[in-house]
Coordinates of C-alpha atoms and ligand atoms in Angstrom, one line a residue:
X1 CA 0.7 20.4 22.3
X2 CA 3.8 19.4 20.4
X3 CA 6.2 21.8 18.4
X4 CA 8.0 21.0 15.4
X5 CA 10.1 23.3 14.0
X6 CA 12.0 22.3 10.5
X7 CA 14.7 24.3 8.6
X8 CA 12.9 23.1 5.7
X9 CA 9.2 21.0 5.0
X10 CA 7.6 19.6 1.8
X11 CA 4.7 21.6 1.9
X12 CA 1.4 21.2 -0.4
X13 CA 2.8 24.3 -2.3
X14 CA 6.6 23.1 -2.5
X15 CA 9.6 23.3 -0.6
X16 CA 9.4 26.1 2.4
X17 CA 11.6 27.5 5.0
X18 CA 12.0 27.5 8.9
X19 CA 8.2 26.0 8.9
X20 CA 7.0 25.6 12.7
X21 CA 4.2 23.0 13.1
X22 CA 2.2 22.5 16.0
X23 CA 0.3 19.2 16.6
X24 CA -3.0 18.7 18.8
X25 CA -4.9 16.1 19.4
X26 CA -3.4 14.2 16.2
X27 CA -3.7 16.3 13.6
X28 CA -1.4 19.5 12.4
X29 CA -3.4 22.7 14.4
X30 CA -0.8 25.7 12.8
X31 CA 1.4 25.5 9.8
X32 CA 3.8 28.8 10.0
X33 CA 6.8 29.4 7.5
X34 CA 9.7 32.0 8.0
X35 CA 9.3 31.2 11.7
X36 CA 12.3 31.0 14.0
X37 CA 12.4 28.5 16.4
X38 CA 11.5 29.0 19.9
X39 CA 13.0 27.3 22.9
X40 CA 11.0 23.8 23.5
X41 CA 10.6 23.3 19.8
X42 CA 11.8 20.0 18.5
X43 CA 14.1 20.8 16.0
X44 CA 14.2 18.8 12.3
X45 CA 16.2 20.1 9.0
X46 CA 13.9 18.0 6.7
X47 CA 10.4 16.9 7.8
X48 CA 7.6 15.8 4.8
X49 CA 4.4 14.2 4.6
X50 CA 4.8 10.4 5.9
X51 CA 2.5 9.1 2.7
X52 CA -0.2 6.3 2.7
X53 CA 0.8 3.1 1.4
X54 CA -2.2 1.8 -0.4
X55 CA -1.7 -1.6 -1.1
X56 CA -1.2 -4.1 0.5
X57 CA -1.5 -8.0 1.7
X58 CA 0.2 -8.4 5.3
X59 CA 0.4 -11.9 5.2
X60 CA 2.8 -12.1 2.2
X61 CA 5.7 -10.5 4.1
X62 CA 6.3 -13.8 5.4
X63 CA 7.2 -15.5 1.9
X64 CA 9.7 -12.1 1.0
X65 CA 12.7 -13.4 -0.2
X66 CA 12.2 -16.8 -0.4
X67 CA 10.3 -17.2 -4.2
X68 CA 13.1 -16.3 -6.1
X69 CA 13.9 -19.4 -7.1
X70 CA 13.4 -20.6 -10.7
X71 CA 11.4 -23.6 -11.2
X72 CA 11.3 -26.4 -14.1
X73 CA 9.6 -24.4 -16.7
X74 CA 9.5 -20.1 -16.5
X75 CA 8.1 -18.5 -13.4
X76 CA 5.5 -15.9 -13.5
X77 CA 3.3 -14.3 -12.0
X78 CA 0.8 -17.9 -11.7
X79 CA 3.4 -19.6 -10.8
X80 CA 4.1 -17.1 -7.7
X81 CA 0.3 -17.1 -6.9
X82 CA 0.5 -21.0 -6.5
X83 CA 3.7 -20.3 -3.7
X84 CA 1.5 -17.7 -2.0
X85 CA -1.5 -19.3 -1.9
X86 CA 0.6 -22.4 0.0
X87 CA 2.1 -20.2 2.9
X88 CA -1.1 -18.7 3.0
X89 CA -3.1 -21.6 3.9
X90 CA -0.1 -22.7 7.0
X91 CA -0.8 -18.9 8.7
X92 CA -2.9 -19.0 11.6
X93 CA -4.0 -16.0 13.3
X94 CA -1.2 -15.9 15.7
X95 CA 1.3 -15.8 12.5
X96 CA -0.6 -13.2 10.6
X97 CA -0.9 -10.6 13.3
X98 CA 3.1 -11.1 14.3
X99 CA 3.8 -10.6 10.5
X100 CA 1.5 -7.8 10.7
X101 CA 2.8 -6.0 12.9
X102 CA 6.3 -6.5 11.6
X103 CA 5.4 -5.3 8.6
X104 CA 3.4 -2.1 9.6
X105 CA 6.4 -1.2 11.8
X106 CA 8.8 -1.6 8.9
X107 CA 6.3 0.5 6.9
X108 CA 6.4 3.7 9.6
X109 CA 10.4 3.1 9.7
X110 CA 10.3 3.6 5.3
X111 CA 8.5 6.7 6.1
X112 CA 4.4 5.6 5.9
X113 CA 2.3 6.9 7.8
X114 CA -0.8 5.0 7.3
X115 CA -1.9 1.5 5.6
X116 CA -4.8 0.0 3.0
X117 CA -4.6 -3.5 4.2
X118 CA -6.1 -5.1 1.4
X119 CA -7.2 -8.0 3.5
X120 CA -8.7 -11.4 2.3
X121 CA -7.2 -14.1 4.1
X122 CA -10.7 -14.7 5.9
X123 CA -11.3 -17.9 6.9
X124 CA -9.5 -20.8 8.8
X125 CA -7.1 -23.3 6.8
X126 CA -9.9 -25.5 6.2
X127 CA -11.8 -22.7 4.7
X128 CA -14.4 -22.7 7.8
X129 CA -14.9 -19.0 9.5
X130 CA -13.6 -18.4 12.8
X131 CA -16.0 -18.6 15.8
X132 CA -15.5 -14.7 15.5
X133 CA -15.4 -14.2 11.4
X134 CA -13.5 -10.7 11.5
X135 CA -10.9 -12.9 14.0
X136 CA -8.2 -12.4 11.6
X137 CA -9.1 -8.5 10.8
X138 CA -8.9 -8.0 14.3
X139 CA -5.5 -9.2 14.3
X140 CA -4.5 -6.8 11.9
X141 CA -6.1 -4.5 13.5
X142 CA -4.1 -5.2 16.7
X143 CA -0.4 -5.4 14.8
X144 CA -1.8 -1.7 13.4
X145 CA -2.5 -0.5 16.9
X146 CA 0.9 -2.1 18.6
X147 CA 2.5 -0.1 16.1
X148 CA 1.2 2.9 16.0
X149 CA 0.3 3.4 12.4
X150 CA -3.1 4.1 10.4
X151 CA -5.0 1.8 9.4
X152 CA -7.7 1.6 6.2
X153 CA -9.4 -1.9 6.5
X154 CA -10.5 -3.0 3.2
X155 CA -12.0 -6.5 3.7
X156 CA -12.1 -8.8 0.3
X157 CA -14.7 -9.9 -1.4
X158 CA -13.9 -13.1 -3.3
X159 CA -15.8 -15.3 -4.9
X160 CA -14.7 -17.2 -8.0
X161 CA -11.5 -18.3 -9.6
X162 CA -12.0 -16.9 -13.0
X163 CA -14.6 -14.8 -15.1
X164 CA -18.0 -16.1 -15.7
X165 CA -18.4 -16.7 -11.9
X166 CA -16.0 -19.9 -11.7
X167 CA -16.2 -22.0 -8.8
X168 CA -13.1 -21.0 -6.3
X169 CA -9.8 -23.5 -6.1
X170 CA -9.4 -25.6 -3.1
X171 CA -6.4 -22.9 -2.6
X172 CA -8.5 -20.2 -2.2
X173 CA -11.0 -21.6 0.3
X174 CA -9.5 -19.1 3.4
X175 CA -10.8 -15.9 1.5
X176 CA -14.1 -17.0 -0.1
X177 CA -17.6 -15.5 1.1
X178 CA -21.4 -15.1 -0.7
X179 CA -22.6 -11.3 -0.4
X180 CA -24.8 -11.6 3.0
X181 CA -22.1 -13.5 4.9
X182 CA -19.5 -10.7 3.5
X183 CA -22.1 -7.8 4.6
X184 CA -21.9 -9.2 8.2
X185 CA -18.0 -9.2 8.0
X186 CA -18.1 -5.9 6.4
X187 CA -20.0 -4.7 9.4
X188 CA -18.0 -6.4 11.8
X189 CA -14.8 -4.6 10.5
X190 CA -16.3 -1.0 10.5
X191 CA -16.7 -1.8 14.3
X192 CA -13.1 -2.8 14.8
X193 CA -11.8 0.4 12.9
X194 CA -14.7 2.0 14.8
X195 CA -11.9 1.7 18.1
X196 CA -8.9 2.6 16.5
X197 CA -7.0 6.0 16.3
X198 CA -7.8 7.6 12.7
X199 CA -9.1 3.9 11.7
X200 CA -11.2 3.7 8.4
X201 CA -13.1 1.0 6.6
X202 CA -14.3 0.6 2.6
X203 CA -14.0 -2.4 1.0
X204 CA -12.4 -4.5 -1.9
X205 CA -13.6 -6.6 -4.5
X206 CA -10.8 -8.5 -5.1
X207 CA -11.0 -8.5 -9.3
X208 CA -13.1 -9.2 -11.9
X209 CA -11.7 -12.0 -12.1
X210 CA -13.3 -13.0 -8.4
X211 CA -16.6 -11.0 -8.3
X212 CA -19.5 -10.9 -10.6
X213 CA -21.2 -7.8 -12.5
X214 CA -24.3 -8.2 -9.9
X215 CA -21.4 -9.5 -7.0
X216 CA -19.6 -6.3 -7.3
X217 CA -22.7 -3.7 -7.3
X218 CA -23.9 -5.2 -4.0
X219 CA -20.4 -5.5 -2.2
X220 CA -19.6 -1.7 -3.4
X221 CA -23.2 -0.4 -2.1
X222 CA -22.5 -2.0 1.2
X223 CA -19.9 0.6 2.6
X224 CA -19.3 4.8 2.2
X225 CA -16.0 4.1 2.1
X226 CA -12.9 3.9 0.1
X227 CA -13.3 1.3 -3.0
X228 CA -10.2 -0.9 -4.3
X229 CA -9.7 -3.7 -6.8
X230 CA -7.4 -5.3 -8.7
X231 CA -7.4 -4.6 -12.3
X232 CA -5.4 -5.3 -15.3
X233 CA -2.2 -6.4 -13.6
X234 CA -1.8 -9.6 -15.6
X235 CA -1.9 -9.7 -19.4
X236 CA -4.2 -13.1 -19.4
X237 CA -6.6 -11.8 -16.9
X238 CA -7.2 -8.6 -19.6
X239 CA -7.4 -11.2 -22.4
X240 CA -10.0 -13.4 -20.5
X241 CA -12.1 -10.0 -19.6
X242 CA -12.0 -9.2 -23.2
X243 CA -13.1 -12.5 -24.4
X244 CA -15.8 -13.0 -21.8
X245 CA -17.2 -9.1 -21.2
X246 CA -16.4 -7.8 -24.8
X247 CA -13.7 -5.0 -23.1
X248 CA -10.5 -5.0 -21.0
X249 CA -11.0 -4.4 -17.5
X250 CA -10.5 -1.3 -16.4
X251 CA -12.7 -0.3 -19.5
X252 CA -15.6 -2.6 -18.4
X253 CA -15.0 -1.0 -14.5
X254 CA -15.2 2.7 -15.9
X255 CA -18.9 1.8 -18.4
X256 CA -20.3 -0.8 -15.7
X257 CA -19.7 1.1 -12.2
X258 CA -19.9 4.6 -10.7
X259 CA -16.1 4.5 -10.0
X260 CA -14.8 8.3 -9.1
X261 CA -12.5 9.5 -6.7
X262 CA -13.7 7.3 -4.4
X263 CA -12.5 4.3 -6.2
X264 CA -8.5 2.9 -6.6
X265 CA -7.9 0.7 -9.7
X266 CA -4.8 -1.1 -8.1
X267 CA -2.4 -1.8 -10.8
X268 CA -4.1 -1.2 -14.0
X269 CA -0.8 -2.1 -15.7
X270 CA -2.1 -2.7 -19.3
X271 CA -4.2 0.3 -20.0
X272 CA -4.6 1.8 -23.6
X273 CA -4.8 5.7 -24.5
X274 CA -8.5 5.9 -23.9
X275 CA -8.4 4.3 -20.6
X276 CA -5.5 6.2 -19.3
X277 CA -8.0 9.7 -20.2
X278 CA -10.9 7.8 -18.4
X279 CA -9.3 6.9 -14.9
X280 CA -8.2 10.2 -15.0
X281 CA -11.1 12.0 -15.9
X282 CA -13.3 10.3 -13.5
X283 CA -11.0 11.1 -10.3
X284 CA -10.1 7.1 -9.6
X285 CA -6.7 7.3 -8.3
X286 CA -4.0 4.3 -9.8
X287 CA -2.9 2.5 -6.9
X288 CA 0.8 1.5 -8.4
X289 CA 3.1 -0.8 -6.8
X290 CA 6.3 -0.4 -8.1
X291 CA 8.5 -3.0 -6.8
X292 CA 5.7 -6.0 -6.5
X293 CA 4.9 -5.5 -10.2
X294 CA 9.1 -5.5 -11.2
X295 CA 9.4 -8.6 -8.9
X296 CA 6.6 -10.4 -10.5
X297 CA 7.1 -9.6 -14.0
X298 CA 3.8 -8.1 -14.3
X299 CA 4.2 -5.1 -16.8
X300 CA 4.6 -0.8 -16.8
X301 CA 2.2 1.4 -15.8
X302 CA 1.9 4.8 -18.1
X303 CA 2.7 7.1 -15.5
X304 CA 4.4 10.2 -17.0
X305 CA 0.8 10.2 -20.0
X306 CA -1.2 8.9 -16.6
X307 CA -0.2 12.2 -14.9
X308 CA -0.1 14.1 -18.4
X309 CA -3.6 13.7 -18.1
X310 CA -4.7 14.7 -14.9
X311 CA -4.5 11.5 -13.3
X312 CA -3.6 10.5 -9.5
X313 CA -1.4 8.2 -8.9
X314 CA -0.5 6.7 -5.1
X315 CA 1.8 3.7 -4.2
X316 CA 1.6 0.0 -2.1
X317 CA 4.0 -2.3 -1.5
X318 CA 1.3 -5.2 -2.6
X319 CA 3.3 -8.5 -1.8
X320 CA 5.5 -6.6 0.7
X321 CA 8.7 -8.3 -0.8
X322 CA 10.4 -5.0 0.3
X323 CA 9.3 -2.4 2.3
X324 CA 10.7 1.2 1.2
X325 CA 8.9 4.1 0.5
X326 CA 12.2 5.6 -1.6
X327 CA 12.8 2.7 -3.5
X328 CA 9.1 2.2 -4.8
X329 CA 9.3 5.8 -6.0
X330 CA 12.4 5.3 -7.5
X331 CA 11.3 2.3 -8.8
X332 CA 8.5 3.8 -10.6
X333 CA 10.8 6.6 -12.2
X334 CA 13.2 4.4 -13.7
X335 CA 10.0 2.4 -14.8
X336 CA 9.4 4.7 -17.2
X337 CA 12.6 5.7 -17.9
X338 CA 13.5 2.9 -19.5
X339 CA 10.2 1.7 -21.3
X340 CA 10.4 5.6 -22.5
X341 CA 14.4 5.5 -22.8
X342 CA 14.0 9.5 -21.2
X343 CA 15.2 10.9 -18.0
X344 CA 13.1 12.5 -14.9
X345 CA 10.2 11.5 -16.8
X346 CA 7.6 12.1 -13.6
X347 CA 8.8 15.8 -13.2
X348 CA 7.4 18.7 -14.0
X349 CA 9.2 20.5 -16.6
X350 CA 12.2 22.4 -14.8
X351 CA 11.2 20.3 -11.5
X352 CA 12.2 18.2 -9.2
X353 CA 11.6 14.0 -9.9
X354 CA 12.0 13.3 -6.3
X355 CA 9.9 16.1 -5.0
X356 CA 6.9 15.7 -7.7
X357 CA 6.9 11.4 -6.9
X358 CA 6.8 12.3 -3.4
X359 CA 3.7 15.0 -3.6
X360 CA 1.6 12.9 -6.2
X361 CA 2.3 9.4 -3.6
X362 CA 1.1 12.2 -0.3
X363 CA -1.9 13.3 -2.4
X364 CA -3.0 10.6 -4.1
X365 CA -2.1 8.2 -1.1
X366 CA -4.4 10.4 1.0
X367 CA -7.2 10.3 -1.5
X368 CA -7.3 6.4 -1.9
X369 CA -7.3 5.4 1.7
X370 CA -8.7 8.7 3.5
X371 CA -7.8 11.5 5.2
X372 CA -6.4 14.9 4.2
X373 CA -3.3 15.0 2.2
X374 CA -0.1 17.0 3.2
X375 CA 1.4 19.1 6.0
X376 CA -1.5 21.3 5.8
X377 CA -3.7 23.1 9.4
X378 CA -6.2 20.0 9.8
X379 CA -4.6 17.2 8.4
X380 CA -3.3 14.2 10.2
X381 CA 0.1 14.4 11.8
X382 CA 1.0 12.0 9.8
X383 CA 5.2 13.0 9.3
X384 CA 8.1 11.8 8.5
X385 CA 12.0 13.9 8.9
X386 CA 14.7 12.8 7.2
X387 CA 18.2 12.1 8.8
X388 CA 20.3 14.9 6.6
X389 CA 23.5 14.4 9.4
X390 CA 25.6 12.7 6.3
X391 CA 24.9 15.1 3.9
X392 CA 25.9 18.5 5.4
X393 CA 27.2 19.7 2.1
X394 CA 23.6 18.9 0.2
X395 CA 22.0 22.3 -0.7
X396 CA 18.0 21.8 0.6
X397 CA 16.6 21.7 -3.2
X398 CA 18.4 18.7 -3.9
X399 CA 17.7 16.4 -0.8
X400 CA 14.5 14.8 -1.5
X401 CA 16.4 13.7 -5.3
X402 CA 18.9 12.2 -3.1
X403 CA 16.5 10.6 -0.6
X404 CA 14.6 9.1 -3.8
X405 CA 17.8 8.2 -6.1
X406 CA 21.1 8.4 -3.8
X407 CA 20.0 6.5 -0.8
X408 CA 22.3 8.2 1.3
X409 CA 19.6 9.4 3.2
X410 CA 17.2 8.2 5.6
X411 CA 14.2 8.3 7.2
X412 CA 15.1 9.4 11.0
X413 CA 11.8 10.1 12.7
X414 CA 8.3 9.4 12.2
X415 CA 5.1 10.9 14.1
X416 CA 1.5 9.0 13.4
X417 CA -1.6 10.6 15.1
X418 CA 1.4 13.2 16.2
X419 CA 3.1 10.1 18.1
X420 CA 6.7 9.6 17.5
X421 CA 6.7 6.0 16.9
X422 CA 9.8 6.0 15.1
X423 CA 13.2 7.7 16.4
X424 CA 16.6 7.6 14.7
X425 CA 15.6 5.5 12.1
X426 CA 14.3 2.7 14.6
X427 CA 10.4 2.0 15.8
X428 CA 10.6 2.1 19.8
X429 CA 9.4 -1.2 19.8
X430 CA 11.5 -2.8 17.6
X431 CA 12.9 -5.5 19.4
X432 CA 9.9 -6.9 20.7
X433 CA 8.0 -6.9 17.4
X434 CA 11.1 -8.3 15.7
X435 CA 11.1 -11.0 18.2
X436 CA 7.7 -12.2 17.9
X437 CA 8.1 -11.8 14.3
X438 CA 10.8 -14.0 13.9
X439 CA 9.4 -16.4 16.4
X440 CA 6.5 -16.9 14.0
X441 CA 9.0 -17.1 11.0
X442 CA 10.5 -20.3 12.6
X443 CA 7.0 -21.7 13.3
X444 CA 5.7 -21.2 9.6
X445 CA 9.4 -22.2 8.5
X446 CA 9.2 -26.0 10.3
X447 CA 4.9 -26.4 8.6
X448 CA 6.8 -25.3 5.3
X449 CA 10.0 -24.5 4.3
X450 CA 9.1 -22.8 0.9
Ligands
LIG501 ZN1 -2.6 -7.0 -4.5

């Protein structure tokens, strides 16, 4: 049984002192504050919650970086989509599990502890299933197991390119499926998670965009698990749902479903007052991805009325263009700051911003892709300590601001299942995923140079 002692946690009530944690069997047995340590602990000045990251599409880490040049007319978010759908179709499994597991590793290095691999890159690049159809969620579930962190498999259901149950584009032939020969993939992946450490399964719609009315009921009665979709990230995908259903989306999701707390509206960008009261009243947590939605122009989330209201909020790196658990809260602070032209607008009055971003991404984190939320007797040890060497002078109250805004600080360790998969800052098996990462970067690079 492993002993942690820290001078100070993040705890589900706030901020504590000389908090002794000790870890069985992957999961937090004890949580004791005002404890000295004893000899054999392993001693921490900062530990929190390492939090779920939500959202996101593995694959897409291998484009990061290289979109970000303007084309002949104005780039947005289509225009992106056209770029991504491109690299996606050159990825073979080989590629997408090396990418993977780069990814997850940088993830557990930001200071995640788990992952909601919103997975729909299905099929091979003629659009034919593997001889094994879950051969590419098995990859990902190897890169999540070489690494070490959690993973929540949410395979994709996708169907059509646009409302009214469009025919899919010739770019989207890797992720499409009809409901029966998603039900056998869906069963498929339960068994995969089935064999992994903490592994869980739901799955994903992808939109409303790609699903129909009768599409989605059957897809979402076909697992007891977590429930994501896309939803209002775009302003032309809400004016297409309001022209063909009669209401914007997340509207149409909260009158035509059963959505609750089991359900994650990822995005849900454009939102009016009404629908910011109805996520929050019926318990569906906001997945919000900070830093994909800046990079692709996509819009503000209402997070300070979101929260006002009740809501739960949790956050995914999406199109993994940069993986940082700091900067995507920070991100969505200054978000609001300057749509709202306020300060520490995510706070509590007479609180902490860092420490309040931080709890509502643990909680709400916990809630969309499972598991217990928080450094709590029973919950995962799922934990991340913070490298507070360079800031000797910081008084305690004031380092997870600094972590979030200052970037002075960083994430030194990180425990999933109670491993330590991450030690002064580095993953233990950096170098070798790195290299295999970057040995598929070169391959990818030569089929298509972006
Ligand atoms: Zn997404």
């Amino acid at each position: 049984m492993a002993v942690i002692h820290a001078r100070h946690a993040l705890l589900p009530s706030g901020l504590a002192c000389n908090v002794r944690l000790t870890l069985s069997a992957g999961t937090i047995a004890t949580v004791e504050t005002g404890a000295a340590p004893l000899p054999g602990d392993e001693r921490h000045e900062m530990v929190l919650p390492a939090v779920g990251n939500v959202h996101s599409h593995a694959f897409q880490r291998a484009m990061a970086g290289l979109t970000e040049l303007r084309g002949p007319s104005a780039d947005n978010f289509w225009s992106w989509r056209r770029e991504m759908y491109r690299i996606g179709l050159n990825m073979s499994p080989e590629h997408v599990e090396a990418v993977a597991a780069q990814l997850y590793m940088e993830m557990l290095e930001a200071g995640f502890g788990r992952v909601g691999e919103f997975h729909y890159l299905h099929h091979d690049p003629s659009g034919v299933p593997y001889a094994d159809p879950a051969e590419m969620a098995l990859r990902i579930a190897e890169a999540s197991r070489t690494v070490g962190i959690g993973l929540t498999l949410l395979p994709v259901f996708y169907a059509h390119a646009d409302f009214g149950g469009a025919p899919p584009l010739a770019g989207q032939r890797r992720y499409i499926h009809d409901v029966d020969g998603f039900a056998s993939l869906v069963a498929r992946c339960e068994a995969i998670v089935a064999e992994l450490p903490g592994g869980v399964c739901g799955v994903a719609p992808h939109s409303l965009r790609a699903v129909t009315a009768d599409e989605l009921a059957a897809v979402v009665a076909l697992s007891a698990g977590p429930v994501h979709i896309h939803a209002a990230e775009q302003v032309a995908e809400v004016e297409r749902c309001l022209a063909q259903t009669g209401a914007p989306p997340v509207q149409w999701l909260l009158d035509n479903t059963p959505a609750d707390g089991r359900w994650c509206f990822i995005h849900a960008t454009h939102i009016d007052a009404d629908e910011v009261r109805g996520i929050a009243a019926r318990g569906v947590v906001a997945g919000l991805c900070p830093i994909t939605e800046s990079n692709l122009g996509d819009g503000i989330f209402p997070a300070g009325a979101f929260l006002e209201a009740g809501g739960r909020i949790a956050i995914g790196s999406d199109s993994n263009v940069d993986i940082s658990l700091r900067r995507e809260l920070r991100t969505l602070e200054y978000s609001q700051r300057l749509s709202q032209r306020a300060r520490n607008v995510i706070a509590h009055p007479g609180g902490s911003t860092g420490q309040r971003l931080l709890h509502e991404a643990s909680c709400g984190g916990a809630a969309a892709i499972g598991g217990m939320a928080g450094i709590a007797p029973g919950a995962p040890a799922d934990l991340a300590a913070l490298d507070m060497a360079s800031v000797p002078w910081l008084p305690a109250d004031k380092a997870l601001d600094h972590f979030v805004f200052a970037g002075g600080i960083g994430v030194d360790t990180v425990w999933c299942g109670g491993v330590r998969r991450v030690e002064g800052g580095r993953h233990v098996q950096r170098d070798a995923i790195e290299a295999r990462f970057a040995a598929a970067r070169h391959d990818l690079m030569r089929h298509d140079p972006l």
